[in-house]
XYZ file of C-alpha atoms in Angstrom:
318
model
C -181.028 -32.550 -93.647
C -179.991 -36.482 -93.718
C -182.939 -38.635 -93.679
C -180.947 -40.020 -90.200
C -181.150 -36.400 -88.996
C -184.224 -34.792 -86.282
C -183.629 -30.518 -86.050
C -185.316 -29.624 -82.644
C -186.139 -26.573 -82.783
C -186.560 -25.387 -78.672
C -185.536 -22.794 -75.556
C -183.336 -24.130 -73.278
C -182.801 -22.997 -69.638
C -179.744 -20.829 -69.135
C -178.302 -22.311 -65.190
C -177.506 -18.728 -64.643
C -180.630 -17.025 -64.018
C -183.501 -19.469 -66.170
C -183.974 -17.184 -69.039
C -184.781 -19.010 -71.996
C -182.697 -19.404 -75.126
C -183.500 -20.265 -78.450
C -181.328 -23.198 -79.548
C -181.548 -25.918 -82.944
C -180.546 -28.815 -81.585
C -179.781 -31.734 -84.279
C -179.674 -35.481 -83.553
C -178.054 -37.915 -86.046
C -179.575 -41.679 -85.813
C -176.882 -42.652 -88.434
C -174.463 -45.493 -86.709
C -171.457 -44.177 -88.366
C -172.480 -40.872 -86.813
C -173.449 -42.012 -83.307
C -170.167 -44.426 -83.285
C -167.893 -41.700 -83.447
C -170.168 -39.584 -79.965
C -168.858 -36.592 -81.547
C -171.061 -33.178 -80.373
C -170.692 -29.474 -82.325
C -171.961 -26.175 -80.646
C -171.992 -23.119 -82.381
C -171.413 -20.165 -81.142
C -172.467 -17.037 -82.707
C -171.177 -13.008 -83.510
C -172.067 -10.033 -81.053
C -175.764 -9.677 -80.715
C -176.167 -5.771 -80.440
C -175.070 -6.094 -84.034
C -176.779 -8.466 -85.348
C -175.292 -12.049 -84.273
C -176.824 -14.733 -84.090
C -177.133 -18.273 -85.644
C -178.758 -17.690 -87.864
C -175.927 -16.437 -90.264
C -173.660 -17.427 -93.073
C -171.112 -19.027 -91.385
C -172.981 -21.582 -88.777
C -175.485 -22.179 -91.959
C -172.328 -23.426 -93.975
C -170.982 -25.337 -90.943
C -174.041 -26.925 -89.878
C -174.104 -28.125 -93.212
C -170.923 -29.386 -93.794
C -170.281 -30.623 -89.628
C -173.415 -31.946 -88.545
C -173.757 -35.203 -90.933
C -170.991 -36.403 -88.787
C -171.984 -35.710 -85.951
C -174.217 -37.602 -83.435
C -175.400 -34.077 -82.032
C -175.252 -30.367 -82.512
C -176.100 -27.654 -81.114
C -176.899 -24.025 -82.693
C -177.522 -22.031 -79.869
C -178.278 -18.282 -79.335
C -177.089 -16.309 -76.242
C -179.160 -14.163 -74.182
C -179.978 -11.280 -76.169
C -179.781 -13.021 -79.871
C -182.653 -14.146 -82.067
C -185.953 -14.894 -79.853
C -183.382 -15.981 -76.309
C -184.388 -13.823 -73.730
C -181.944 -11.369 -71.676
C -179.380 -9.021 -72.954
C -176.589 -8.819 -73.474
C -173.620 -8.358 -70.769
C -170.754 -6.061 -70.522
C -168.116 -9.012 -69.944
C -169.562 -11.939 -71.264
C -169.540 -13.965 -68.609
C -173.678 -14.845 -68.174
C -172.883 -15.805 -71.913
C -170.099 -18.366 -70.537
C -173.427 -19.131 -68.241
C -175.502 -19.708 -71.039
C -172.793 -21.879 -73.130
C -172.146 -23.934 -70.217
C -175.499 -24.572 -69.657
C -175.558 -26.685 -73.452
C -172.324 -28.427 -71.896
C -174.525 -29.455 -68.913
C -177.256 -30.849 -71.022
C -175.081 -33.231 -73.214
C -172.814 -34.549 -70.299
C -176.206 -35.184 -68.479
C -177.535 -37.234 -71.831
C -180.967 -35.690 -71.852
C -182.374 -32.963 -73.481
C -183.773 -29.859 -71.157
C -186.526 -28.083 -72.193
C -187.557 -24.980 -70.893
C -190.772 -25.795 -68.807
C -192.638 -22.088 -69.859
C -191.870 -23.170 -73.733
C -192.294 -26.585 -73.796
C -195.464 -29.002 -72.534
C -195.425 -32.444 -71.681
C -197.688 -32.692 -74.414
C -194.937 -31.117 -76.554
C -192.214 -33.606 -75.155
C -194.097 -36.455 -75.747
C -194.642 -35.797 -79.250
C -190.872 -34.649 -79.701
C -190.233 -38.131 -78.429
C -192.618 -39.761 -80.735
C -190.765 -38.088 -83.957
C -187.657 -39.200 -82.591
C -188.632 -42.936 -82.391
C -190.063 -42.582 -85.671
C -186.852 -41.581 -87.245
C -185.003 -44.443 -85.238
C -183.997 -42.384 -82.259
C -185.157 -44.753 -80.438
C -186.228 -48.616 -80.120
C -189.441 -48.816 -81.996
C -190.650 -50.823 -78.687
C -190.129 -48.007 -76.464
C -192.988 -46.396 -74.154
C -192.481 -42.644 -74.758
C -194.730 -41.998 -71.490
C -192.221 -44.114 -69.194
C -189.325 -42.306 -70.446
C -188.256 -39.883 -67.601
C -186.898 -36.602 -70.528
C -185.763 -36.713 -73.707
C -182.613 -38.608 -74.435
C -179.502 -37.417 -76.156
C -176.718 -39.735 -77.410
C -173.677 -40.111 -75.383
C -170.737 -37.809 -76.139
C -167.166 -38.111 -76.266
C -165.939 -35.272 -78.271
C -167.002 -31.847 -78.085
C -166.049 -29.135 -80.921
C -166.884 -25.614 -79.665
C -167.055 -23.959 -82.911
C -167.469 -20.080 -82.238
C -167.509 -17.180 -84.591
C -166.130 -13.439 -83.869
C -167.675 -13.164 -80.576
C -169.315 -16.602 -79.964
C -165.360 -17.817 -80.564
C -164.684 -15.127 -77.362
C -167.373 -17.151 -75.259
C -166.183 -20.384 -76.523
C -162.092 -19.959 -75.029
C -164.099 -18.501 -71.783
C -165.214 -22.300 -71.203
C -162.528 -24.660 -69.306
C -161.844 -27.931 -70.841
C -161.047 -30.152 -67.118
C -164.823 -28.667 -66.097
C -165.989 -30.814 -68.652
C -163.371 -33.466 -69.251
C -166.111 -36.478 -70.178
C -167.011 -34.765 -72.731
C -163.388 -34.006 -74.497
C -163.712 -30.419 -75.522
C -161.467 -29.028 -78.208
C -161.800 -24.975 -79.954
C -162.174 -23.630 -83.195
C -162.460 -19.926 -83.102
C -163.045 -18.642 -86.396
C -162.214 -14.914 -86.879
C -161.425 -14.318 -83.415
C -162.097 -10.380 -82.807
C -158.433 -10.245 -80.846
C -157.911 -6.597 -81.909
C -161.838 -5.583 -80.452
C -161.966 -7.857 -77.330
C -161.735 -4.367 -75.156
C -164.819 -3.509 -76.769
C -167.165 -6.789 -76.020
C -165.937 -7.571 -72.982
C -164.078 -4.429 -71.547
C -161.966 -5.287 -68.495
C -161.995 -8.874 -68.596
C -160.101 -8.949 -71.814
C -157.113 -10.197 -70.115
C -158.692 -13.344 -68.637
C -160.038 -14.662 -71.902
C -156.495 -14.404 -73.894
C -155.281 -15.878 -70.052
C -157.622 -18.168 -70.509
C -156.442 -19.051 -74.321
C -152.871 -19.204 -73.529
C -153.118 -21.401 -70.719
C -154.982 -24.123 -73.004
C -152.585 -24.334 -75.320
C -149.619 -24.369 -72.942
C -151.108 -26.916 -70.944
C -152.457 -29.072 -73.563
C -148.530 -28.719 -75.121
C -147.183 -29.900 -71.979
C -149.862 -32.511 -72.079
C -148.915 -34.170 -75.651
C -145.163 -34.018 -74.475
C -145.838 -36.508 -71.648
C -148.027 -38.673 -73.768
C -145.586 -38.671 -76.345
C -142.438 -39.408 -74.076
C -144.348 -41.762 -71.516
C -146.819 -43.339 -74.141
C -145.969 -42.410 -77.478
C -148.958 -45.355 -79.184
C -151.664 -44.814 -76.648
C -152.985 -41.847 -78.039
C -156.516 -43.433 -78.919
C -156.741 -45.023 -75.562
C -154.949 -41.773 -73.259
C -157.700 -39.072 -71.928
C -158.538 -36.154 -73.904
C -155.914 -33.229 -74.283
C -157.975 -30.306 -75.718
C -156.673 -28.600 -79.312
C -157.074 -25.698 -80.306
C -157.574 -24.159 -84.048
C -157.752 -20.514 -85.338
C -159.447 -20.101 -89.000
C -159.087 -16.507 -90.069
C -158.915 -14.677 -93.111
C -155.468 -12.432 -94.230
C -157.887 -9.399 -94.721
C -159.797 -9.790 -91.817
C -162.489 -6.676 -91.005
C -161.385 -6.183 -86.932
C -157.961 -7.612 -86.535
C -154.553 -7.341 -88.962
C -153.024 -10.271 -89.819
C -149.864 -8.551 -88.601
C -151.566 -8.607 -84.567
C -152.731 -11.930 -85.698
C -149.581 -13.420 -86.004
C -147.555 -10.964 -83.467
C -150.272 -12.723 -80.552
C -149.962 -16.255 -82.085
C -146.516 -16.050 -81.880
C -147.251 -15.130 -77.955
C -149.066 -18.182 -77.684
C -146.895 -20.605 -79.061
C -143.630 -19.039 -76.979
C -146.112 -19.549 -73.795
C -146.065 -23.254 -74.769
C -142.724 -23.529 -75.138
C -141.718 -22.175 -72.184
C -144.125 -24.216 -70.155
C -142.073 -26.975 -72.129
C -139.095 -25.939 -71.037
C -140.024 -25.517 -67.268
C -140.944 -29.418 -67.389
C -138.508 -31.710 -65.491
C -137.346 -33.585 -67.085
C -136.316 -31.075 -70.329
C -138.260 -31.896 -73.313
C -136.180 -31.780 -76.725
C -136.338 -28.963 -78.931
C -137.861 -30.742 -81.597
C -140.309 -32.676 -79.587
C -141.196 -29.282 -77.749
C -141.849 -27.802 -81.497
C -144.043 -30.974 -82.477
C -146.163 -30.378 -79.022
C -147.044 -27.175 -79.370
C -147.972 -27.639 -82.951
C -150.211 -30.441 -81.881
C -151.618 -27.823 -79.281
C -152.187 -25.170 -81.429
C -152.806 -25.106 -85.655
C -153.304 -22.010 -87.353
C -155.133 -21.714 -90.530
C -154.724 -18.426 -92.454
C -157.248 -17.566 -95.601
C -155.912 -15.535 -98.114
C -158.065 -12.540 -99.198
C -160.896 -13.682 -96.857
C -162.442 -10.977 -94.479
C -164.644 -11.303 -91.092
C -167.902 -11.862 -93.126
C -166.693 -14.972 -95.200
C -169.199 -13.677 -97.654
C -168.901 -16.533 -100.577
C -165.532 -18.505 -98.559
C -167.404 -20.108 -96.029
C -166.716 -23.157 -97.271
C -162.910 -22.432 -96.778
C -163.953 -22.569 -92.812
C -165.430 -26.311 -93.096
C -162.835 -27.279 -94.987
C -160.136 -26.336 -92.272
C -162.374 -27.769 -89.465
C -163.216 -30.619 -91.181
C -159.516 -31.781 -92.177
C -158.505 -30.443 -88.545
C -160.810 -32.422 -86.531
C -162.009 -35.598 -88.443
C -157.985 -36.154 -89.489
């Protein structure tokens, strides 16, 4: 961990029902970090077998993502690690549960979960983080009203076989302050009957209707404002890291659905009035959607995870 870096290990409340879940939450004091008000939350495999964040793939990441970022968040869903709850048939208290970390950054303050955490316990959380230069070294830790997180602008919701499932269920415009993009990393498309039975259909809705709108998006920008990127709102992206031998899913379905998803954008592109050009259609629905295939690697990533940082990495800090 950089020497700028406080883990907080704590239980946050899900908004759903108030069970608590276990979370490492990591703040980075470093300016270059906190300049850039870039967030990561991690979102873990299928808990009845084992998921959780513990695992190979959010250890690599967290190493690799978080000295960059001004705050992360490894969070376990109801039913993983020592979070409370179990599991659901759909996966939609999990969407509870991930929106519930969204709440917490866009509200800038940290929320502990009152039957897991004292005042006694906040105050000294507050004292470490002053120490490390979390805050102004004049400060009054009593007279602060909760535990202060740094302000976001860009959210990566990093999610892993199922966690990447409960990352697409999220909906970027709910949380447009805090600029939410996707990287779903081994995405279990070939499975998703299993983990979430009949609501399959509204989470690859829900992933197809990103990236078409976020195409149509980047078309306007580019025709209307084509150098105002840096200063035009947020248009979330979306990227897909998996490996050619993947445990669940074939590359053959892989690339038979991400075909789908890219002819969605296109003809959302082509329904715009006025027509956008073939070639600027193309270049919009690239920026929408990017595709990373790993040769040889399977779902574990056993020994490649460091093929997944280096996608995300190049993807998002381009």
């Amino acid at each position: 961990m950089p020497a700028d870096s406080l883990d907080i290990p704590c239980f946050l409340p899900s908004r759903l029902d108030g069970r608590a879940l276990e979370a490492l939450v990591t703040v980075n004091a470093a300016p270059a970090a906190a300049a850039r008000g870039r967030a990561v939350v991690y979102v873990h495999p299928y808990p009845p077998l084992g998921g959780q964040f513990r695992n190979n793939v959010v250890h690599e990441l967290r190493s690799r993502l978080d000295r960059r970022a001004a705050v992360s968040v490894a969070l376990n869903l109801r039913g993983a690690g020592s979070s409370e709850g179990k599991t659901s048939w759909t996966g939609l208290a999990e969407h509870e549960d991930l929106c519930s970390v969204l709440d917490m950054l866009r509200s800038r303050r940290l929320l502990l979960h009152p039957r897991h955490h004292t005042s006694a316990d906040r105050r000294l959380l507050l004292l470490r983080m002053q120490a490390r230069g979390h805050l102004p070294p004049d400060a009054d830790v009593d007279c602060l009203d909760g535990v202060p997180l740094p302000p976001i602008a860009h959210t990566l919701l990093c999610g892993y076989s199922y966690g990447s499932v409960i990352a697409a269920s999220v909906c970027a415009a709910d949380y447009a302050a805090l600029g939410v993009d996707y990287a779903y990393i081994s995405f279990p498309y070939s499975v998703l009957w299993v983990l979430v039975l009949h609501k399959r259909s509204w989470y690859l809705g829900r992933i197809a209707a990103t990236v078409a709108d976020a195409a149509v998006a980047f078309a306007a920008r580019q025709a209307l404002h084509p150098d105002a990127a840096g200063a035009a709102p947020h248009i979330p992206r979306s990227l897909f890291v998996s490996g050619t031998s993947d445990t669940f899913t074939s590359l053959s379905a892989y690339n038979k659905w991400w075909e789908l998803l890219q002819a969605r954008a296109i003809l959302a592109l082509q329904a715009v009035q006025p027509p956008v050009a073939p070639d600027a259609a193309i270049h919009a629905a690239e920026k929408a959607l990017t595709l990373v295939r790993v040769q040889n690697a399977d779902h574990a990533w056993m020994r490649r995870e460091g093929e997944i940082s280096d996608a995300i990495e190049g993807w998002w800090w381009q």
